[in-house]
Short mmCIF file of C-alpha atoms in Angstrom, two decimals:
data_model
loop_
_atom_site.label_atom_id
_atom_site.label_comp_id
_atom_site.label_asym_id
_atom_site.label_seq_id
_atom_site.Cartn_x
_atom_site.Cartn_y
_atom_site.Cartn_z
CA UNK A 1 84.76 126.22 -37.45
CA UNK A 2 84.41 122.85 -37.16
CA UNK A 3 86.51 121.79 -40.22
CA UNK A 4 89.15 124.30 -39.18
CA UNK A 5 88.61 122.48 -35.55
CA UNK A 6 88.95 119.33 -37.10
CA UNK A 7 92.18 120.57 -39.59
CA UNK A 8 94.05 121.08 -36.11
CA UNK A 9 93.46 117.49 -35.09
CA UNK A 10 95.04 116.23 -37.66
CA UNK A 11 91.74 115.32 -39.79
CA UNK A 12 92.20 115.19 -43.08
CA UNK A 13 90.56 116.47 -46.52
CA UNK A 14 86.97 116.39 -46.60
CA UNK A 15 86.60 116.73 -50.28
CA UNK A 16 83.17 114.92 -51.05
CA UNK A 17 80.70 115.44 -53.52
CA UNK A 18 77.42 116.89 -52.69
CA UNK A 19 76.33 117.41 -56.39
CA UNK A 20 78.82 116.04 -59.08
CA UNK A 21 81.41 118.55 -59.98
CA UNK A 22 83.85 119.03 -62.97
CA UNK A 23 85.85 115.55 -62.73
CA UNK A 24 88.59 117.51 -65.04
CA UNK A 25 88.95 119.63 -62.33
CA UNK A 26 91.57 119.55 -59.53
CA UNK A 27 89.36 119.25 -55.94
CA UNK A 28 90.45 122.37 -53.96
CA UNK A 29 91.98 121.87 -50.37
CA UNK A 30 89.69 123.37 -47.57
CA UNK A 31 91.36 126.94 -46.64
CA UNK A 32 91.63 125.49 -43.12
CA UNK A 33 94.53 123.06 -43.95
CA UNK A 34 96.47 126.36 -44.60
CA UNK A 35 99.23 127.25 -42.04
CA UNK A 36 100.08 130.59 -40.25
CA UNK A 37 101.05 132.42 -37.67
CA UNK A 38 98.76 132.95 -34.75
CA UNK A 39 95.99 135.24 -34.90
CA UNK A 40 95.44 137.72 -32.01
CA UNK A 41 93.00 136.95 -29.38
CA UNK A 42 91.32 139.20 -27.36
CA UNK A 43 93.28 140.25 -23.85
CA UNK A 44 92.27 138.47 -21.23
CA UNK A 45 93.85 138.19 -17.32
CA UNK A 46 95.38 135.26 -17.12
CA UNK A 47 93.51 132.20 -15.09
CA UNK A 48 90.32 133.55 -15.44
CA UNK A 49 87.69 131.75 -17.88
CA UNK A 50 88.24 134.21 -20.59
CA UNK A 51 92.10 133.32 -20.48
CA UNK A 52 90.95 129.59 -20.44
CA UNK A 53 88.61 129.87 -23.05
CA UNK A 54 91.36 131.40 -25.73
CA UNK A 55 94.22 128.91 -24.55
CA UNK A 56 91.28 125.89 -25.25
CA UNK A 57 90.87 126.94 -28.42
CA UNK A 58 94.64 127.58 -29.23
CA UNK A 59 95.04 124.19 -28.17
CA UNK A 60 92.74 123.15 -31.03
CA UNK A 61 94.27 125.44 -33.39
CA UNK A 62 97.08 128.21 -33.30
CA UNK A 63 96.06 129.80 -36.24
CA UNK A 64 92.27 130.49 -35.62
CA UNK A 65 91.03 133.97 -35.28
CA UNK A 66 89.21 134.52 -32.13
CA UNK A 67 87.58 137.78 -32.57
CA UNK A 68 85.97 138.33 -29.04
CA UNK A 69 85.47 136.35 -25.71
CA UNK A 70 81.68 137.34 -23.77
CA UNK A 71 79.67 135.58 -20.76
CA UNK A 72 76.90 132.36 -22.56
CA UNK A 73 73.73 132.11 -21.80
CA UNK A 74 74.88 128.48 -20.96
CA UNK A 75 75.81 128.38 -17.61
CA UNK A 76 79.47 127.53 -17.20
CA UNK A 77 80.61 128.32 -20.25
CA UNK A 78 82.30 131.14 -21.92
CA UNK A 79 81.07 132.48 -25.29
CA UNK A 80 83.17 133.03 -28.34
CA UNK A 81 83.37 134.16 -31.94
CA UNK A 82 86.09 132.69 -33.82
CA UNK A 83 85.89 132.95 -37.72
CA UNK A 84 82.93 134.06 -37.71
CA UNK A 85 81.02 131.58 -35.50
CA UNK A 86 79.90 131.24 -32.08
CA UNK A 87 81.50 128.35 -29.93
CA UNK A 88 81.18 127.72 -26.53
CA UNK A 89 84.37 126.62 -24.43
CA UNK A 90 83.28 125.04 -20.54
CA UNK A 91 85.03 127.73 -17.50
CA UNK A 92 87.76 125.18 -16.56
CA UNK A 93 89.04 125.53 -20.48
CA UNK A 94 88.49 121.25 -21.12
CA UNK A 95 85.37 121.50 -23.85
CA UNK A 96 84.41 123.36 -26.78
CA UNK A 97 81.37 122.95 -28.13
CA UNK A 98 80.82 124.09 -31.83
CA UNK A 99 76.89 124.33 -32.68
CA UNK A 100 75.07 123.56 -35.29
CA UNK A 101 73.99 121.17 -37.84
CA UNK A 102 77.11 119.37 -38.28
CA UNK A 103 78.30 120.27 -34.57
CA UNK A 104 80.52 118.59 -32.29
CA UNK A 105 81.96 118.65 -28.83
CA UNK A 106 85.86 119.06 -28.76
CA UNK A 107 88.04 117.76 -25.02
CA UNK A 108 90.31 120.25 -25.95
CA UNK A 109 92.88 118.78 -23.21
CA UNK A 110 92.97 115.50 -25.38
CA UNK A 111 92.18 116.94 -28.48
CA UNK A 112 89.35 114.55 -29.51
CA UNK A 113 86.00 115.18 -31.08
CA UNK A 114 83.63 113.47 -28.76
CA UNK A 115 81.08 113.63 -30.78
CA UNK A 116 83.26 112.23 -33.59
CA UNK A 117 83.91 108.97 -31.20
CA UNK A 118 80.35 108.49 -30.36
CA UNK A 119 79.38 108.39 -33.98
CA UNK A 120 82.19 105.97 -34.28
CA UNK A 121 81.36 103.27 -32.03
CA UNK A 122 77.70 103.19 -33.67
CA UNK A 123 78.98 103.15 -36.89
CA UNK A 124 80.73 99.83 -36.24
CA UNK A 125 77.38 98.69 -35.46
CA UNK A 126 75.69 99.83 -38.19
CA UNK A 127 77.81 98.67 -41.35
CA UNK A 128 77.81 95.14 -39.45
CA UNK A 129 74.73 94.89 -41.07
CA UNK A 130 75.49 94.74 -44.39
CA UNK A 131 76.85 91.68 -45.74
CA UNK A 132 80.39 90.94 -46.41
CA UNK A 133 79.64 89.49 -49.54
CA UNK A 134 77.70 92.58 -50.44
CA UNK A 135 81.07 94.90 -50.73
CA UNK A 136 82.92 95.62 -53.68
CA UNK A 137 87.25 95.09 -52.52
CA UNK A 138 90.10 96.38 -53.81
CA UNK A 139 92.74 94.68 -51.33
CA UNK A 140 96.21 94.20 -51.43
CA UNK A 141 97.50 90.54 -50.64
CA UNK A 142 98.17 91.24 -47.48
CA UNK A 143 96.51 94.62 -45.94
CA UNK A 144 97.67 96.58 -43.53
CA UNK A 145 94.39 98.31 -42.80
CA UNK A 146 91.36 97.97 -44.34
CA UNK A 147 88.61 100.65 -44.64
CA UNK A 148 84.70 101.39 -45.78
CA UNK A 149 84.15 103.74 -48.48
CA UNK A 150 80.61 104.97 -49.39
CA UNK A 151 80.77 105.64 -52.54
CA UNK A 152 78.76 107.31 -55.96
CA UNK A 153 79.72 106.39 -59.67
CA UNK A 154 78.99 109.86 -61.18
CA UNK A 155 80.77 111.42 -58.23
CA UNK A 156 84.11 113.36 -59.43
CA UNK A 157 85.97 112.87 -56.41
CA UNK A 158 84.59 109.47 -56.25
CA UNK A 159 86.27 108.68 -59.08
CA UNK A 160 89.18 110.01 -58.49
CA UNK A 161 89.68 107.80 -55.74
CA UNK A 162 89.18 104.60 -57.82
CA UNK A 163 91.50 106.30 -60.64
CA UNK A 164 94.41 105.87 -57.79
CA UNK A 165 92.82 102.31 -55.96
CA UNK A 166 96.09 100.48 -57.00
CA UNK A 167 98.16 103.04 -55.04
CA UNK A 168 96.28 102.54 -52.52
CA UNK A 169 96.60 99.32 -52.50
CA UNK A 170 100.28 99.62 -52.42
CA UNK A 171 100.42 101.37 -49.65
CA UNK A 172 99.04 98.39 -47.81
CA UNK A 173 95.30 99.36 -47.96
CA UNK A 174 91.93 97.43 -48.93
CA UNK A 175 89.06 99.74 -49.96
CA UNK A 176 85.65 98.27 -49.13
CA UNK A 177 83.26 99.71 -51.23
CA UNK A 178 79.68 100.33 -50.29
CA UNK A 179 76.70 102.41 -52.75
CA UNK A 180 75.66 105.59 -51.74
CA UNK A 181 73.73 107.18 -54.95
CA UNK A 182 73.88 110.73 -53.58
CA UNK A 183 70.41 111.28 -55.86
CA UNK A 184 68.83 109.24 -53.90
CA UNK A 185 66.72 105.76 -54.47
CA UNK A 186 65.18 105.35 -58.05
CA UNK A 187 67.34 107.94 -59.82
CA UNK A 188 69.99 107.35 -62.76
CA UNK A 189 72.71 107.02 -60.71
CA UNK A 190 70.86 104.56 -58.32
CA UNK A 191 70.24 102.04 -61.48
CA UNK A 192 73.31 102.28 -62.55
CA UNK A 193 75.14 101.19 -58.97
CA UNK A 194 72.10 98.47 -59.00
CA UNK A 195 73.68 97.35 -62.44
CA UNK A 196 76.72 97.38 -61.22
CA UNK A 197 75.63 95.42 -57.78
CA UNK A 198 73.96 92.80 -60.13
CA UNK A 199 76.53 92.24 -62.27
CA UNK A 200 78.91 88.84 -62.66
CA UNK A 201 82.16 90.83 -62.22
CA UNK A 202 80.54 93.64 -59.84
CA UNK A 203 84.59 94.87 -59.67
CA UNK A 204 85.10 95.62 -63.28
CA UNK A 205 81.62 97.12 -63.55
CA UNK A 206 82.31 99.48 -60.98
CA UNK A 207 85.38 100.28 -62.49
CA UNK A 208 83.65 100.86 -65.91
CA UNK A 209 80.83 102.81 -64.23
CA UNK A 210 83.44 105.40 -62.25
CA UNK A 211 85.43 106.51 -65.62
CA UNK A 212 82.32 107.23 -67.31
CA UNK A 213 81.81 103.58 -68.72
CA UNK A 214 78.30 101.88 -69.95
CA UNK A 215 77.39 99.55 -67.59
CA UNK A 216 74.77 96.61 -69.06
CA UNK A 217 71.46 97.34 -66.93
CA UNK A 218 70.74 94.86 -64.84
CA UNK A 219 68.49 94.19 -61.78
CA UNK A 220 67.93 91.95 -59.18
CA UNK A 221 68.03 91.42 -55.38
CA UNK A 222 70.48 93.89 -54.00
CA UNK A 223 71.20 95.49 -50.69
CA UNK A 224 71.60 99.01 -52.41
CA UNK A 225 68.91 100.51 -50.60
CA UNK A 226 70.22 99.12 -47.47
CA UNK A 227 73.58 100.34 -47.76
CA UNK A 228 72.24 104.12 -48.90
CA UNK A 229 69.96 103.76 -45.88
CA UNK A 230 72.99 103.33 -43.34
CA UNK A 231 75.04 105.41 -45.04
CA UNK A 232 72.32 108.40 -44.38
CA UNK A 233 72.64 107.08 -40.69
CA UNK A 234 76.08 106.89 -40.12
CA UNK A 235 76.50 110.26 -40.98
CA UNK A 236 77.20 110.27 -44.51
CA UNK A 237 76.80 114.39 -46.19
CA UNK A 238 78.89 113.89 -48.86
CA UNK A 239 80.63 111.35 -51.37
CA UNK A 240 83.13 109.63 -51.26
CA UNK A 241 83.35 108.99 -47.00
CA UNK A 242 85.88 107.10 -45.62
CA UNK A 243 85.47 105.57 -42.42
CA UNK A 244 88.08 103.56 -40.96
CA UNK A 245 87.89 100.20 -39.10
CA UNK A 246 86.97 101.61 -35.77
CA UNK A 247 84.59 103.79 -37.48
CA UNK A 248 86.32 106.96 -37.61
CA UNK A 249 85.74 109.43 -40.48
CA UNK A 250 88.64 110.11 -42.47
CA UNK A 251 87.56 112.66 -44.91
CA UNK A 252 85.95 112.68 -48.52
CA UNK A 253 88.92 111.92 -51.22
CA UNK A 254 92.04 111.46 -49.39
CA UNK A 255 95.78 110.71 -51.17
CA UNK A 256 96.71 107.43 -50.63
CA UNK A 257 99.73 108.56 -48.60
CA UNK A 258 98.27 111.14 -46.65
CA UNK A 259 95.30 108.16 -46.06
CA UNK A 260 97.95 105.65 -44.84
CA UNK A 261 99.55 107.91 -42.63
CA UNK A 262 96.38 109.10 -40.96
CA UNK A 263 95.85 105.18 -40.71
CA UNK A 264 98.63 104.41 -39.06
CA UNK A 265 98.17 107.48 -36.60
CA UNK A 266 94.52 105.91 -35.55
CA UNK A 267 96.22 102.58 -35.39
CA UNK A 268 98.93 103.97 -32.90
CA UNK A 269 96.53 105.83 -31.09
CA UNK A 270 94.10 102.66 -30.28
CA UNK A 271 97.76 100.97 -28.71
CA UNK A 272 98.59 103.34 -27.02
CA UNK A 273 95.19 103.97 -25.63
CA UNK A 274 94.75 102.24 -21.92
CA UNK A 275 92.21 99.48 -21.56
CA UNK A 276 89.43 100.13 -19.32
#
């Protein structure tokens, strides 16, 4: 529910890897992305909280089914079960809440994930921490926007990504990597991204190292660990994750197109946005 939640937003893929799949492979699109007509929704009288609930989650997403509409044991909130999952929507119809590990709290009015923008702002805080000089870039001359990718060598998607980092850059971006070795600290996959953090040319390495390349071993003082820490803190469930500047997450693997569009959307939204 809460990737179909997100889908509506205007999110985009979150294709990541949690265990390495078939790199041959093409990486399917979540079945939420799909469009269609409206599903029915239970009847409900208009203006009371049953009628609110139904038009808060419309306002999410059209296309959801919501199956039924009952009182919560939460006071002032409805209960409902849409694709299979319970979500709560608040009386007045503003906020869903979708439970669960990976949960989040939806203004359905302004169509944000709050919980997505309190993550954010810590985020920010968080990769501060880590060294400039301790991320791998793939920039353009002159970016347009520029964002954080937490990233895993053996990870198909992952490398996918790099496979397409000079469209990227065309399209006016500058990836920032950062290590995430999604099998964790002192595993194959952690050596080689402390290789490839130790090595002279840490950009070719990388490169090497994501289509399946020997990298030299090497080791020395890194911040590796550091950056796998804060990735586990910011969030992180899945390689690749790309957060943007504000420290929004983007997705998993994202097109370079799609990426720059969502970019520019966040960058129109923040202008537009009134200063308090």
């Amino acid at each position: 529910m809460k990737r179909i939640l997100l889908a509506a937003l205007g999110a985009i893929s979150l294709s990541a890897c949690a265990q390495a799949p078939d790199s041959t492979k093409t990486p399917e699109r979540p079945a939420a992305q799909a469009a269609g007509p409206a599903a029915q929704a239970p009847a409900a009288e208009a203006g009371t909280p049953d009628a609110r609930a139904i038009e808060a989650i419309r306002r999410l997403n059209p296309q959801v089914q919501i199956d039924r509409i009952d009182s919560a044991p939460l006071p002032g909130f409805r209960q409902a079960i849409v694709g299979g999952q319970v979500v709560y929507v608040s009386d007045d119809g503003r906020y869903v809440f979708v439970p669960g590990p990976n949960g989040a709290l939806f203004d359905a009015t302004a169509k944000r994930n709050l919980s997505e923008d309190a993550l954010a702002s810590m985020r920010q805080d968080l990769l501060k921490k880590i060294p400039e000089g301790e991320r791998i870039v793939f920039a353009p001359p002159n970016p347009v926007h520029t964002v954080t990718v937490f990233t895993d060598v053996a990870c198909g998607y992952c490398q996918r990504l790099h496979a397409e980092i000079a469209e990227y850059n065309r399209q006016g971006i500058a990836v920032e990597y950062l290590a995430f070795p999604r099998m964790g600290i002192g595993s194959e996959d952690y050596k080689t991204m402390v290789s490839v953090w130790c090595a002279a040319d840490r950009r070719q390495a990388l490169t090497k190292a994501k289509s399946n390349g020997s990298v030299p071993p090497k080791t020395c003082k890194t911040t590796v660990d550091m950056q796998y820490d804060i990735g586990q803190r910011v969030g992180l469930t899945g390689t690749p994750m790309i957060l943007s500047e504000d420290g929004t997450q983007l997705g998993g693997y994202v097109p370079p197109a799609q990426l720059r569009e969502a970019l520019d959307k966040l960058a129109a939204e923040r202008k537009a946005a009134p200063t308090i």
